[in-house]
Amino acid sequence: MNYSYYEIKSYVLQPIELEDDELNFKVEILKHHNSNSVQGQLWRLETYRVQPSFVSDMQADESIYVQDSHTIPDLQNQIFNNEEICLQFIISELEKLFSHSK
């Protein structure tokens, strides 16, 4: 099976404090298999309340990362020369977007 890219690094970013909540993001750096260029993917930590399938009075809160294509919409079209430039671009975009929240 052929592939287009593979993950070379993952970064869990510091939480972004909001007025009554916080946002948690993870960045994955992906390397294109036929070049030295890299691309970034942004993931957001979400918590879901689920009812167990067995008989129980309690509900469970489960946290999972979901791919976030809305916070930085143009990210999927961005190609970078190296992972540091990619990571700094994503951090900068998040800081611009959420700087008013501090």
Coordinates of N, CA and C in Angstrom, one line a residue:
M1 N 0.8 -1.2 0.0 CA 0.0 0.0 0.0 C 0.9 1.2 0.0
N2 N 0.6 2.2 -0.8 CA 1.3 3.5 -0.9 C 0.8 4.4 0.1
Y3 N 1.6 5.4 0.5 CA 1.1 6.4 1.4 C 1.6 7.8 0.9
S4 N 1.0 8.8 1.4 CA 1.4 10.2 0.9 C 2.3 10.9 1.9
Y5 N 2.0 10.6 3.2 CA 2.8 11.3 4.3 C 2.8 10.4 5.5
Y6 N 3.7 10.7 6.5 CA 3.7 10.0 7.7 C 4.0 11.0 8.9
E7 N 3.5 10.7 10.1 CA 3.7 11.5 11.2 C 5.1 11.4 11.7
I8 N 5.7 12.6 11.9 CA 7.1 12.6 12.4 C 7.2 13.1 13.8
K9 N 6.2 13.9 14.2 CA 6.2 14.5 15.6 C 4.8 14.9 16.0
S10 N 4.5 14.8 17.3 CA 3.3 15.3 17.9 C 3.6 16.2 19.1
Y11 N 2.9 17.3 19.2 CA 3.1 18.3 20.3 C 1.7 18.5 20.9
V12 N 1.7 18.4 22.2 CA 0.5 18.8 23.0 C 0.8 20.2 23.5
L13 N -0.1 21.2 23.1 CA 0.2 22.6 23.4 C -0.4 22.9 24.8
Q14 N 0.1 24.0 25.4 CA -0.4 24.5 26.6 C -1.9 24.8 26.4
P15 N -2.8 24.6 27.5 CA -4.2 24.9 27.3 C -4.4 26.4 27.1
I16 N -5.4 26.7 26.3 CA -5.8 28.1 26.1 C -6.9 28.4 27.0
E17 N -6.7 29.4 27.9 CA -7.8 29.7 28.9 C -8.8 30.6 28.2
L18 N -10.1 30.2 28.4 CA -11.2 31.1 28.0 C -11.9 31.6 29.2
E19 N -12.9 32.4 29.0 CA -13.6 32.9 30.2 C -14.1 31.9 31.1
D20 N -14.8 30.8 30.7 CA -15.3 29.8 31.5 C -14.9 28.4 31.1
D21 N -13.9 28.3 30.4 CA -13.5 27.0 29.9 C -12.0 27.0 29.4
E22 N -11.5 26.0 28.9 CA -10.2 26.0 28.2 C -10.2 25.1 27.0
L23 N -9.3 25.5 26.1 CA -9.2 24.6 24.9 C -7.8 24.0 24.9
N24 N -7.8 22.7 24.5 CA -6.6 21.9 24.5 C -6.4 21.4 23.1
F25 N -5.2 21.7 22.6 CA -4.9 21.3 21.2 C -3.7 20.4 21.1
K26 N -3.6 19.6 20.1 CA -2.4 18.8 19.8 C -2.1 19.1 18.3
V27 N -0.8 19.2 18.0 CA -0.4 19.4 16.6 C 0.4 18.1 16.2
E28 N 0.1 17.7 15.0 CA 0.8 16.6 14.4 C 1.5 17.1 13.2
I29 N 2.8 16.8 13.1 CA 3.6 17.3 12.0 C 3.8 16.0 11.0
L30 N 3.4 16.2 9.8 CA 3.4 15.1 8.8 C 4.4 15.4 7.7
K31 N 5.2 14.4 7.4 CA 6.2 14.6 6.3 C 5.7 13.9 5.1
H32 N 5.9 14.6 4.0 CA 5.5 14.0 2.7 C 6.6 13.0 2.3
H33 N 6.2 11.8 1.9 CA 7.1 10.7 1.6 C 8.1 11.0 0.5
N34 N 7.7 11.8 -0.5 CA 8.6 12.0 -1.7 C 9.3 13.4 -1.7
S35 N 9.3 14.1 -0.5 CA 9.9 15.4 -0.5 C 10.3 15.7 1.0
N36 N 11.0 16.8 1.2 CA 11.3 17.2 2.6 C 10.3 18.1 3.2
S37 N 9.2 18.4 2.5 CA 8.2 19.3 3.0 C 7.3 18.6 4.0
V38 N 6.8 19.5 4.9 CA 5.9 19.0 6.0 C 4.6 19.7 6.0
Q39 N 3.6 19.1 6.7 CA 2.3 19.7 6.8 C 1.9 19.5 8.2
G40 N 1.0 20.4 8.7 CA 0.5 20.3 10.1 C -1.0 19.9 10.1
Q41 N -1.3 19.1 11.2 CA -2.7 18.8 11.5 C -3.0 19.3 12.9
L42 N -4.1 19.9 13.1 CA -4.5 20.4 14.4 C -5.6 19.5 14.9
W43 N -5.5 19.1 16.2 CA -6.5 18.3 16.9 C -6.9 19.0 18.1
R44 N -8.2 18.9 18.5 CA -8.8 19.6 19.7 C -9.3 18.5 20.6
L45 N -9.0 18.6 21.9 CA -9.5 17.7 22.9 C -10.9 18.0 23.2
E46 N -11.8 16.9 23.0 CA -13.2 17.1 23.3 C -13.6 16.0 24.4
T47 N -14.5 16.4 25.2 CA -15.0 15.5 26.2 C -16.5 15.1 25.9
Y48 N -16.8 13.8 26.0 CA -18.1 13.4 25.7 C -18.6 12.6 26.9
R49 N -19.9 12.8 27.3 CA -20.5 12.0 28.3 C -21.2 10.8 27.7
V50 N -20.8 9.6 28.1 CA -21.4 8.4 27.5 C -22.0 7.5 28.6
Q51 N -23.1 6.9 28.2 CA -23.7 5.9 29.1 C -23.2 4.6 28.8
P52 N -22.6 3.9 29.8 CA -22.1 2.5 29.5 C -23.2 1.6 29.0
S53 N -22.8 0.6 28.2 CA -23.7 -0.3 27.6 C -24.2 -1.3 28.6
F54 N -23.5 -1.5 29.7 CA -23.9 -2.4 30.7 C -24.8 -1.6 31.7
V55 N -25.5 -2.3 32.6 CA -26.4 -1.6 33.5 C -25.5 -0.9 34.6
S56 N -25.7 0.4 34.6 CA -25.0 1.2 35.6 C -25.7 2.5 35.8
D57 N -25.6 3.1 37.0 CA -26.2 4.3 37.3 C -25.3 5.5 36.9
M58 N -24.0 5.2 36.6 CA -23.1 6.3 36.3 C -22.9 6.5 34.8
Q59 N -22.6 7.7 34.5 CA -22.2 8.0 33.1 C -20.7 8.3 33.1
A60 N -20.0 8.0 32.0 CA -18.6 8.2 32.0 C -18.3 9.4 31.1
D61 N -17.3 10.2 31.5 CA -16.8 11.3 30.6 C -15.6 10.7 30.0
E62 N -15.6 10.8 28.6 CA -14.4 10.3 27.8 C -13.9 11.5 27.1
S63 N -12.6 11.6 27.1 CA -11.9 12.7 26.3 C -11.1 12.1 25.1
I64 N -11.3 12.6 24.0 CA -10.6 12.2 22.8 C -10.2 13.4 21.9
Y65 N -9.1 13.3 21.2 CA -8.8 14.3 20.2 C -9.5 14.1 18.9
V66 N -10.1 15.2 18.4 CA -10.8 15.2 17.1 C -10.1 16.2 16.2
Q67 N -10.0 15.8 15.0 CA -9.3 16.6 14.0 C -10.1 17.9 13.8
D68 N -9.3 19.0 13.9 CA -10.0 20.4 13.9 C -9.6 21.1 12.6
S69 N -10.5 21.1 11.7 CA -10.2 21.8 10.4 C -10.9 23.2 10.3
H70 N -11.5 23.6 11.5 CA -12.2 24.9 11.5 C -11.4 26.0 12.1
T71 N -10.6 25.7 13.1 CA -9.9 26.8 13.8 C -8.9 27.5 13.0
I72 N -8.2 26.7 12.2 CA -7.2 27.3 11.2 C -7.6 26.7 9.8
P73 N -8.6 27.3 9.2 CA -9.2 26.6 8.0 C -8.2 26.4 6.9
D74 N -7.2 27.3 6.7 CA -6.3 27.2 5.6 C -5.1 26.3 5.9
L75 N -5.0 25.7 7.1 CA -3.9 24.9 7.5 C -3.7 23.7 6.5
Q76 N -4.8 23.1 6.1 CA -4.6 21.9 5.2 C -4.0 22.2 3.9
N77 N -4.0 23.5 3.5 CA -3.3 23.9 2.2 C -1.9 24.4 2.4
Q78 N -1.4 24.5 3.6 CA -0.1 25.0 3.9 C 0.9 23.9 3.9
I79 N 2.0 24.2 3.1 CA 3.2 23.3 3.1 C 4.4 24.1 3.6
F80 N 5.2 23.4 4.5 CA 6.3 24.1 5.1 C 7.6 23.4 4.8
N81 N 8.7 24.1 4.9 CA 10.0 23.6 4.7 C 10.5 22.7 5.8
N82 N 10.1 23.0 7.0 CA 10.5 22.1 8.1 C 9.5 22.2 9.3
E83 N 9.7 21.3 10.2 CA 8.7 21.1 11.3 C 8.6 22.3 12.2
E84 N 9.7 23.0 12.4 CA 9.7 24.2 13.3 C 8.9 25.3 12.7
I85 N 9.1 25.6 11.5 CA 8.3 26.6 10.8 C 6.8 26.3 10.8
C86 N 6.5 25.0 10.6 CA 5.1 24.6 10.7 C 4.5 24.8 12.1
L87 N 5.2 24.3 13.1 CA 4.7 24.5 14.5 C 4.6 25.9 14.8
Q88 N 5.5 26.8 14.5 CA 5.4 28.2 14.8 C 4.3 28.9 14.1
F89 N 4.0 28.5 12.9 CA 2.9 29.0 12.2 C 1.6 28.7 12.9
I90 N 1.4 27.5 13.3 CA 0.2 27.0 14.0 C 0.0 27.7 15.3
I91 N 1.1 27.8 16.1 CA 1.1 28.5 17.4 C 0.7 30.0 17.2
S92 N 1.3 30.6 16.2 CA 1.0 32.0 15.9 C -0.4 32.2 15.5
E93 N -1.0 31.4 14.7 CA -2.4 31.5 14.3 C -3.3 31.3 15.5
L94 N -3.0 30.4 16.4 CA -3.8 30.2 17.6 C -3.7 31.4 18.5
E95 N -2.5 32.0 18.7 CA -2.3 33.1 19.5 C -3.1 34.3 18.9
K96 N -3.1 34.5 17.6 CA -3.9 35.6 17.0 C -5.4 35.4 17.3
L97 N -5.8 34.2 17.1 CA -7.2 33.9 17.2 C -7.7 34.0 18.6
F98 N -6.9 33.6 19.6 CA -7.4 33.6 21.0 C -6.8 34.6 21.9
S99 N -6.1 35.6 21.3 CA -5.4 36.6 22.2 C -6.4 37.5 22.9
H100 N -7.6 37.6 22.3 CA -8.7 38.4 23.0 C -9.3 37.7 24.2
S101 N -9.0 36.4 24.3 CA -9.6 35.6 25.4 C -8.9 35.7 26.7
K102 N -7.7 36.3 26.7 CA -6.9 36.3 27.9 C -7.3 37.5 28.8

